[in-house]
Coordinates of C-alpha atoms in Angstrom, one line a residue:
Chain A
M14 CA 75.3 45.2 46.9
Q15 CA 78.4 46.5 45.4
D16 CA 80.4 49.7 46.2
F17 CA 80.8 52.2 43.5
M18 CA 82.7 55.5 43.1
M19 CA 81.2 58.2 40.9
L20 CA 83.5 61.0 39.6
F21 CA 81.9 64.2 38.6
R22 CA 83.5 65.6 35.4
S23 CA 82.7 68.9 33.7
E24 CA 84.1 71.7 31.6
E25 CA 83.3 74.4 34.0
N26 CA 85.5 77.5 34.1
P27 CA 87.6 77.0 37.2
T28 CA 88.2 80.8 37.5
E29 CA 84.5 81.6 37.7
R30 CA 83.5 82.4 41.3
P31 CA 79.7 82.0 41.9
S32 CA 77.9 84.4 44.2
P33 CA 77.2 83.1 47.7
E34 CA 73.5 82.8 46.8
A35 CA 74.3 80.8 43.7
L36 CA 76.6 78.6 45.7
Q37 CA 73.9 78.0 48.3
A38 CA 71.4 77.1 45.6
E39 CA 74.1 74.8 44.1
I40 CA 74.7 73.1 47.4
K41 CA 70.9 72.5 47.9
L42 CA 70.8 70.7 44.5
W43 CA 73.6 68.4 45.5
E44 CA 72.1 67.7 48.9
A45 CA 68.7 66.9 47.3
W46 CA 70.4 64.4 44.9
I47 CA 72.5 62.8 47.6
G48 CA 69.6 62.8 50.0
G49 CA 67.6 60.6 47.6
I50 CA 70.5 58.1 47.5
A51 CA 70.9 58.3 51.3
A52 CA 67.1 57.7 51.8
Q53 CA 67.7 54.3 50.1
G54 CA 70.4 53.6 52.6
K55 CA 73.0 53.5 49.8
F56 CA 75.1 56.6 50.6
L57 CA 78.7 56.2 51.9
S58 CA 80.5 59.5 51.5
S59 CA 81.0 62.4 49.2
E60 CA 83.3 65.4 48.8
A61 CA 83.6 68.3 46.5
L62 CA 87.1 69.2 45.2
D63 CA 88.4 72.7 45.0
Y64 CA 89.5 73.7 41.5
T65 CA 93.0 74.6 42.6
G66 CA 95.6 71.9 42.7
K67 CA 99.2 70.8 42.2
T68 CA 100.6 67.8 40.3
L69 CA 103.7 65.9 41.4
M70 CA 105.6 64.5 38.5
A71 CA 107.8 61.3 38.6
D72 CA 110.9 63.5 38.3
G73 CA 110.0 65.4 41.4
T74 CA 108.8 68.6 39.8
V75 CA 105.5 70.1 41.1
T76 CA 103.2 72.0 38.7
D77 CA 100.5 74.4 39.7
G78 CA 97.0 74.0 38.2
P79 CA 97.2 70.9 36.1
Y80 CA 94.1 71.9 34.2
T81 CA 95.5 74.5 31.8
E82 CA 95.9 71.9 29.1
L83 CA 92.8 69.9 29.9
K84 CA 89.3 71.2 29.4
E85 CA 87.8 68.7 31.7
I86 CA 88.0 68.9 35.5
I87 CA 87.0 66.5 38.3
G88 CA 84.8 68.5 40.6
G89 CA 84.2 65.8 43.3
Y90 CA 83.1 62.2 44.0
I91 CA 80.6 60.1 45.8
L92 CA 81.1 56.7 47.3
L93 CA 77.9 54.6 47.4
K94 CA 76.4 51.2 47.3
A95 CA 74.3 49.9 44.5
T96 CA 72.6 46.6 43.8
D97 CA 74.0 46.3 40.3
W98 CA 75.1 48.3 37.3
D99 CA 71.5 49.2 36.4
D100 CA 71.0 50.5 39.9
A101 CA 74.2 52.5 39.8
V102 CA 73.3 54.2 36.5
A103 CA 69.8 54.9 37.9
L104 CA 71.3 56.5 41.0
A105 CA 73.6 58.7 38.9
K106 CA 70.6 60.1 37.0
G107 CA 69.7 63.5 38.5
C108 CA 73.3 64.3 39.5
P109 CA 73.6 68.1 39.3
V110 CA 76.9 67.9 37.4
L111 CA 74.8 66.7 34.4
S112 CA 73.5 70.3 34.0
A113 CA 77.0 71.8 33.9
P114 CA 78.8 72.4 30.6
G115 CA 80.2 69.1 29.4
G116 CA 79.0 67.5 32.7
K117 CA 79.1 63.7 33.0
V118 CA 79.3 61.1 35.8
E119 CA 81.9 58.4 35.6
I120 CA 80.8 55.3 37.4
R121 CA 83.5 52.9 38.6
P122 CA 83.0 49.8 40.8
I123 CA 85.3 49.6 43.8
M124 CA 87.7 46.7 43.2
D125 CA 87.4 44.0 45.9
L126 CA 90.9 43.1 46.9
G127 CA 89.7 41.0 49.8
Chain B
M223 CA 50.9 62.4 95.4
L224 CA 54.1 63.3 97.2
L225 CA 55.5 59.8 97.7
P226 CA 54.9 58.5 94.2
N227 CA 56.5 61.7 92.8
L228 CA 59.5 61.3 95.2
F229 CA 59.8 57.7 94.1
R230 CA 60.0 58.7 90.5
T231 CA 62.8 61.2 91.1
E232 CA 64.7 59.6 94.1
Y233 CA 64.6 55.9 93.6
G234 CA 67.1 55.8 90.8
K235 CA 69.4 58.3 92.6
I236 CA 69.4 56.1 95.7
V237 CA 70.1 52.9 93.8
A238 CA 73.0 54.6 91.9
V239 CA 74.6 55.9 95.1
L240 CA 74.3 52.5 96.8
V241 CA 75.7 50.6 93.8
R242 CA 78.6 53.0 93.6
S243 CA 79.3 52.0 97.2
F244 CA 78.5 48.3 97.1
G245 CA 79.7 47.5 93.6
I246 CA 77.7 46.2 90.7
A247 CA 77.6 42.7 92.0
R248 CA 75.2 43.8 94.7
V249 CA 72.9 45.8 92.5
G250 CA 70.0 43.6 93.7
I251 CA 70.7 44.5 97.3
A252 CA 70.8 48.2 96.4
E253 CA 67.4 47.9 94.7
D254 CA 66.0 46.1 97.7
I255 CA 67.3 48.8 100.1
A256 CA 65.8 51.6 97.9
S257 CA 62.4 49.8 97.7
D258 CA 62.4 49.1 101.4
T259 CA 63.1 52.8 102.1
F260 CA 60.0 53.8 100.2
L261 CA 58.0 51.1 101.9
I262 CA 59.1 52.4 105.4
A263 CA 58.3 55.9 104.3
A264 CA 54.8 54.9 103.3
E265 CA 54.2 53.3 106.6
T266 CA 55.9 55.9 108.8
W267 CA 54.6 59.0 107.0
G268 CA 51.1 57.5 107.0
T269 CA 51.0 57.2 110.8
K270 CA 53.3 59.9 112.0
G271 CA 52.8 62.5 109.3
L272 CA 55.3 64.0 106.8
P273 CA 58.8 64.7 108.0
A274 CA 60.0 68.3 107.6
N275 CA 62.4 67.4 104.8
P276 CA 61.1 64.2 103.0
T277 CA 64.0 63.7 100.7
A278 CA 66.6 64.1 103.5
W279 CA 64.5 61.6 105.5
L280 CA 64.6 59.1 102.6
Y281 CA 68.4 59.5 102.2
T282 CA 69.0 59.0 106.0
T283 CA 66.8 55.9 106.1
A284 CA 68.5 54.4 103.0
K285 CA 71.9 55.2 104.4
N286 CA 71.1 53.6 107.8
R287 CA 69.9 50.5 106.2
A288 CA 72.9 50.4 104.0
C289 CA 75.3 50.9 106.9
D290 CA 73.6 48.1 108.9
L291 CA 74.2 45.8 106.0
L292 CA 77.7 47.0 105.5
R293 CA 78.5 46.3 109.2
R294 CA 77.1 42.8 108.9
E295 CA 79.0 42.3 105.7
G296 CA 82.1 43.8 107.2
V297 CA 82.0 41.3 110.0
F298 CA 81.6 38.5 107.5
V299 CA 84.2 39.7 105.1
N300 CA 86.9 40.7 107.6
K301 CA 86.5 38.0 110.3
V302 CA 84.6 35.0 109.0
Q303 CA 85.8 34.7 105.4
P304 CA 89.5 34.8 106.2
E305 CA 89.0 31.9 108.6
L306 CA 87.1 30.0 106.0
Q307 CA 89.5 30.3 103.1
R308 CA 92.7 32.0 104.6
A309 CA 92.7 34.2 101.5
P310 CA 92.4 37.8 102.8
T311 CA 89.8 39.6 100.8
T312 CA 89.5 43.3 100.9
C313 CA 86.1 44.6 101.8
G314 CA 86.2 47.3 99.1
I315 CA 83.1 49.0 100.3
D316 CA 82.9 52.7 100.9
E317 CA 80.1 54.3 102.9
P318 CA 77.4 55.5 100.5
D319 CA 77.7 59.2 99.6
F320 CA 74.3 60.9 99.6
S321 CA 75.7 64.4 99.0
P322 CA 74.7 66.3 95.8
A323 CA 78.1 65.6 94.4
G324 CA 77.7 61.9 95.3
F325 CA 74.4 61.7 93.4
K326 CA 75.8 63.5 90.4
D327 CA 78.8 61.2 90.1
S328 CA 76.9 58.0 90.9
Q329 CA 74.1 58.7 88.4
L330 CA 76.5 59.5 85.6
R331 CA 78.4 56.3 86.3
M332 CA 75.2 54.3 86.5
I333 CA 73.9 55.5 83.1
F334 CA 77.1 54.6 81.4
A335 CA 76.9 51.1 83.1
L336 CA 73.3 50.5 82.1
C337 CA 74.1 51.6 78.5
H338 CA 77.2 49.4 78.3
P339 CA 77.8 48.1 74.7
E340 CA 78.0 44.6 76.1
L341 CA 74.2 44.8 76.6
N342 CA 71.8 44.6 73.8
T343 CA 69.5 47.6 73.2
E344 CA 66.3 46.2 74.6
T345 CA 68.2 45.1 77.8
Q346 CA 69.7 48.6 78.1
V347 CA 66.2 50.2 77.8
A348 CA 64.7 47.7 80.3
L349 CA 67.5 48.3 82.9
C350 CA 67.2 52.1 82.5
L351 CA 63.5 52.0 83.0
R352 CA 63.7 49.8 86.0
I353 CA 66.9 51.1 87.8
L354 CA 67.2 54.7 86.7
C355 CA 63.6 55.6 86.3
G356 CA 62.1 53.3 88.9
F357 CA 59.3 51.9 86.7
G358 CA 57.6 48.7 87.8
V359 CA 58.2 45.4 85.9
G360 CA 54.5 45.4 85.1
E361 CA 54.6 48.9 83.5
I362 CA 57.7 48.0 81.5
A363 CA 56.1 44.8 80.3
A364 CA 52.9 46.7 79.2
A365 CA 55.0 49.3 77.3
F366 CA 56.7 46.6 75.3
L367 CA 53.6 44.4 74.8
T368 CA 55.3 41.5 76.6
S369 CA 55.0 39.5 79.8
K370 CA 56.4 40.4 83.3
D371 CA 58.3 37.1 83.1
T372 CA 60.1 38.2 79.9
I373 CA 61.1 41.5 81.4
N374 CA 62.3 39.9 84.7
K375 CA 64.5 37.5 82.7
R376 CA 65.8 40.4 80.6
L377 CA 66.7 42.4 83.7
S378 CA 68.5 39.6 85.5
R379 CA 70.4 38.5 82.4
G380 CA 71.5 42.2 82.0
K381 CA 72.6 42.4 85.6
N382 CA 74.6 39.2 85.3
R383 CA 76.3 40.4 82.2
L384 CA 77.2 43.7 83.9
R385 CA 78.8 41.9 86.8
K386 CA 81.1 40.2 84.3
V387 CA 82.2 43.4 82.6
M388 CA 82.6 45.8 85.5
T389 CA 83.0 45.8 89.3
N390 CA 82.2 49.3 90.6
L391 CA 80.5 51.5 88.0
E392 CA 83.8 52.4 86.3
L393 CA 83.5 55.3 83.9
P394 CA 84.6 54.6 80.3
A395 CA 88.2 55.4 79.4
D396 CA 88.8 58.8 77.8
S397 CA 89.4 57.2 74.4
E398 CA 86.1 55.4 74.5
L399 CA 84.1 58.2 75.9
P400 CA 82.7 59.7 72.6
T401 CA 81.4 56.3 71.4
R402 CA 80.0 55.4 74.8
L403 CA 78.3 58.8 75.1
D404 CA 76.7 58.1 71.7
G405 CA 75.4 54.8 73.1
V406 CA 73.9 56.6 76.1
L407 CA 72.2 59.2 74.0
T408 CA 70.8 56.6 71.6
T409 CA 69.2 54.7 74.6
I410 CA 67.8 57.9 76.1
Y411 CA 66.4 58.9 72.8
L412 CA 64.8 55.4 72.6
L413 CA 63.2 55.9 76.0
F414 CA 61.9 59.3 74.9
N415 CA 60.5 57.9 71.6
E416 CA 58.8 55.1 73.5
G417 CA 57.1 57.7 75.6
Y418 CA 56.3 60.1 72.8
Y419 CA 55.2 57.8 70.0
S420 CA 53.8 54.6 71.6
T421 CA 50.1 54.9 71.9
G422 CA 49.6 51.5 73.6
T423 CA 50.3 52.6 77.1
A424 CA 48.7 54.9 79.6
T425 CA 49.2 58.6 79.0
N426 CA 50.7 59.2 82.5
F427 CA 53.3 56.5 81.9
R428 CA 54.3 58.1 78.6
R429 CA 54.5 61.6 80.1
D430 CA 56.7 60.3 82.9
L431 CA 58.9 58.5 80.3
C432 CA 59.4 61.7 78.3
A433 CA 60.1 63.6 81.5
D434 CA 62.7 61.0 82.6
A435 CA 64.5 61.1 79.3
I436 CA 64.7 64.9 79.6
R437 CA 65.9 64.6 83.2
L438 CA 68.6 62.1 82.3
T439 CA 69.9 64.3 79.4
L440 CA 69.8 67.4 81.7
M441 CA 71.9 65.4 84.2
L442 CA 74.5 64.8 81.4
T443 CA 74.7 68.5 80.6
R444 CA 75.5 69.2 84.2
N445 CA 78.6 66.9 84.2
D446 CA 81.7 68.4 82.6
L447 CA 82.6 65.0 81.2
T448 CA 79.4 64.7 79.2
D449 CA 78.4 68.3 78.6
Q450 CA 78.8 68.1 74.8
P451 CA 77.0 70.0 72.1
R452 CA 75.2 66.9 70.9
V453 CA 73.8 66.3 74.4
S454 CA 72.4 69.9 74.4
A455 CA 71.1 69.2 70.9
L456 CA 69.2 66.0 72.1
L457 CA 67.8 68.0 75.0
A458 CA 66.6 70.8 72.6
L459 CA 65.0 68.2 70.3
M460 CA 63.1 66.6 73.2
C461 CA 61.9 70.0 74.5
F462 CA 60.6 70.9 71.1
H463 CA 58.7 67.6 70.7
T464 CA 57.4 67.6 74.2
S465 CA 55.9 71.1 73.7
R466 CA 53.1 69.4 71.8
F467 CA 52.6 66.5 74.1
D468 CA 49.2 67.5 75.4
A469 CA 47.9 68.8 72.0
R470 CA 48.6 65.6 70.2
L471 CA 46.4 63.2 72.3
T472 CA 42.7 62.9 72.8
D473 CA 41.3 62.2 76.2
N474 CA 41.3 58.4 75.4
G475 CA 44.9 58.5 74.2
D476 CA 44.3 58.6 70.4
L477 CA 46.7 60.6 68.3
I478 CA 45.6 63.9 66.8
D479 CA 47.1 64.8 63.4
Y480 CA 49.5 67.7 63.5
D481 CA 47.3 69.9 61.3
D482 CA 44.2 69.3 63.6
Q483 CA 46.0 70.1 66.9
D484 CA 44.7 72.9 69.1
R485 CA 47.7 75.3 69.0
S486 CA 46.7 77.0 72.2
L487 CA 47.8 73.7 73.9
W488 CA 51.3 74.0 72.5
D489 CA 53.7 74.8 75.4
E490 CA 55.7 77.9 74.4
R491 CA 57.8 77.7 77.6
L492 CA 59.3 74.4 76.5
V493 CA 59.9 75.8 73.0
R494 CA 61.9 78.7 74.6
Q495 CA 63.8 76.3 76.8
G496 CA 64.6 74.1 73.8
S497 CA 65.8 77.2 71.9
R498 CA 68.3 78.0 74.7
Y499 CA 69.7 74.4 74.6
F500 CA 69.8 74.6 70.8
E501 CA 71.9 77.7 71.0
R502 CA 74.3 75.9 73.3
A503 CA 74.3 72.9 70.9
T504 CA 75.3 75.0 67.9
A505 CA 77.5 77.7 69.5
G506 CA 80.7 75.9 68.6
G507 CA 79.6 75.3 65.0
A508 CA 78.8 71.6 65.5
V509 CA 76.3 70.1 63.1
G510 CA 75.6 66.5 64.0
R511 CA 72.5 64.3 63.7
Y512 CA 70.9 65.6 66.9
Q513 CA 71.5 69.3 65.9
L514 CA 69.8 68.5 62.5
E515 CA 66.9 66.7 64.2
A516 CA 66.5 69.5 66.7
A517 CA 66.4 72.0 63.8
I518 CA 63.7 70.0 62.1
A519 CA 61.7 69.7 65.4
F520 CA 62.0 73.5 65.8
M521 CA 60.4 74.0 62.4
H522 CA 57.3 72.2 63.7
T523 CA 57.0 74.4 66.8
S524 CA 55.9 77.5 64.9
P525 CA 52.1 78.0 65.0
N526 CA 52.3 80.3 61.9
P527 CA 55.0 78.9 59.6
G528 CA 56.1 80.7 56.5
P529 CA 56.3 79.2 53.0
D530 CA 59.9 78.1 53.6
K531 CA 59.0 75.6 56.3
W532 CA 58.8 72.5 54.2
P533 CA 61.6 73.3 51.8
N534 CA 63.8 73.9 54.9
I535 CA 62.6 70.6 56.5
L536 CA 63.3 68.7 53.3
A537 CA 66.9 70.2 53.1
L538 CA 67.5 69.3 56.7
Y539 CA 66.3 65.7 56.2
N540 CA 68.7 65.5 53.2
R541 CA 71.6 66.5 55.4
L542 CA 70.5 64.3 58.2
L543 CA 70.3 61.2 56.0
M544 CA 73.8 62.0 54.7
K545 CA 75.0 61.9 58.4
A546 CA 73.0 59.0 59.6
Y547 CA 70.6 56.8 57.7
S548 CA 67.5 55.6 59.6
P549 CA 64.2 54.3 58.1
V550 CA 62.2 57.0 60.0
A551 CA 64.4 59.8 58.5
A552 CA 64.0 58.2 55.0
L553 CA 60.2 58.1 55.4
N554 CA 60.0 61.7 56.8
R555 CA 62.2 63.0 54.0
T556 CA 59.7 61.4 51.5
Y557 CA 56.8 63.0 53.3
A558 CA 58.6 66.4 53.2
L559 CA 59.2 65.9 49.5
S560 CA 55.4 65.5 49.0
R561 CA 54.8 68.8 50.8
V562 CA 57.4 70.6 48.5
H563 CA 57.1 68.8 45.2
G564 CA 53.7 67.1 45.4
A565 CA 52.5 63.5 45.8
Q566 CA 53.7 62.1 42.5
A567 CA 57.3 63.2 43.0
A568 CA 57.2 61.8 46.5
L569 CA 55.7 58.5 45.3
N570 CA 58.5 58.1 42.7
E571 CA 61.1 58.4 45.5
A572 CA 59.0 56.3 48.0
L573 CA 59.0 53.4 45.5
K574 CA 62.8 53.4 45.5
I575 CA 63.2 53.0 49.3
N576 CA 62.7 49.4 50.3
L577 CA 60.9 49.5 53.7
R578 CA 58.0 47.2 52.9
G579 CA 57.9 45.7 56.4
H580 CA 57.8 49.1 58.0
L581 CA 54.4 50.4 59.3
G582 CA 55.3 54.0 58.5
Y583 CA 56.2 53.0 54.9
Q584 CA 52.8 51.4 54.2
L585 CA 51.0 54.4 55.8
L586 CA 53.0 56.9 53.7
L587 CA 52.2 55.0 50.5
G588 CA 48.5 54.8 51.5
E589 CA 48.5 58.6 52.1
L590 CA 50.3 59.4 48.8
Y591 CA 47.8 57.2 46.8
V592 CA 44.9 58.9 48.6
Q593 CA 46.3 62.3 47.4
L594 CA 46.8 60.8 43.9
E595 CA 43.1 59.6 44.0
D596 CA 44.1 55.9 43.5
E597 CA 41.8 54.5 46.2
K598 CA 42.5 50.8 45.3
L599 CA 46.2 51.1 45.9
A600 CA 45.6 53.3 49.0
Q601 CA 43.4 50.6 50.4
Y602 CA 46.0 47.9 49.6
H603 CA 48.7 49.8 51.5
F604 CA 46.4 50.7 54.5
N605 CA 45.5 47.0 54.7
R606 CA 49.2 46.1 54.6
A607 CA 49.7 48.6 57.4
L608 CA 47.0 46.9 59.5
T609 CA 49.0 43.6 59.3
L610 CA 52.0 45.4 60.8
T611 CA 50.7 46.7 64.1
R612 CA 48.8 45.3 67.1
N613 CA 48.5 48.7 68.7
P614 CA 44.7 49.4 69.1
A615 CA 45.0 53.2 68.8
V616 CA 47.0 52.9 65.6
R617 CA 44.6 50.3 64.2
R618 CA 41.6 52.6 64.9
R619 CA 43.3 55.3 62.8
I620 CA 44.1 53.0 59.9
T621 CA 40.5 51.7 59.9
A622 CA 39.2 55.2 59.8
K623 CA 41.5 55.9 56.8
L624 CA 40.2 52.8 55.1
A625 CA 36.6 53.9 55.7
G626 CA 37.6 57.3 54.1
C627 CA 38.8 55.4 51.0
N628 CA 35.6 53.5 50.6
Q629 CA 33.5 56.7 50.7
A630 CA 35.6 58.3 47.9

């Protein structure tokens, strides 16, 4: 087993606010996908990220909303275990971000610094 | 029936108060005094009739015997021992406190001691059954399909270990309390499940076990230290399950499928009680594993569920698995999936979860293949299931399912 992080990337419009019902339905989709991973005993943790943000530059300046120039945004992540790369890719299939505009799942193994 | 009932409720309390007074090193003496007390009661009440207040009589008798012993020990510890070794030893024994507050405090300390993380799970369960619930070694051995000798060894190893890690039923430090409470809840839940799901033992034993698990959890809700939302959640969960206790068993102890149960036997009173505890459990907004499990259990208490029942249960299992993985939750999620999305979708998910050595997994696969009309594979998995259980009632059910496959 190897630990992986998956980053959820999409080109969703950050200013669009879904209705509470749509949000609930969205949460159900995510729980269903993560539930399938958890049922295999492979789930570690996951968070969704708010679309607001700030960026600290090396010179000390802080900018609001770093996403104005980028079309793509990271909407969240999941930490999980997978037996190998094939398994990791199989687990990523069905991730709800894939139905979003420009949605993709970036799969990265956690580096073992042990 | 009075004395056996009193034994069930009072034995553990008396032992706890005595151990609180004597220290954990003398737990054997405490058990002897408690047993003797009931022996004397059986003899005296048989010849002289019932005392006006039987429990008070039991407490007085236990206290007198304990005090006799303390006096003898006092003489030994204070007068004889110093002469022998010149090292003054403090007696360190308080008179046992048989007041309601004394019981409350001692029982709480006792359950934390018996669920000490230094003891393995099966030892914790055996000690709780013996010392807190007063079950006989024979009954415990039967429940775990093992010998009295094995249980006796397990009990004495457990007591020896406890003597090494504590002296006088110390409560866990504040910083350890949340983790230690989780340990206590896990063990109580195991006791409950043993009573609720094992079909190998007598119905009365199992009913008592469920009642004891509820009684111990209730005790935790009555102590400020342990009256946490997750404790109320576990209590709610057990009430919801227990509401179907009578409906789910035939007269000879066989399990009746949920869909075939006589709903008039479901106990609405327990469902209402469970709902009250569930409100307490969720009032502060806490959503832990026991709240989720209680919510699922509640879904099963409705005799006339709406179309949302299974989608809701599936969503709750998804959230439960994200909080805490367990094979049983993974299997139940897959079953819920079959109720919402059909057998094929559930089978696809079932094949991804690797629980081949798990009885419930083989049964679930068998059922899914029955629904998909693949009787060969259904038979294969029911036969695998047969190799995974010695329980006669469960084996009868599987054999009946196999016979069903042959007819198809």
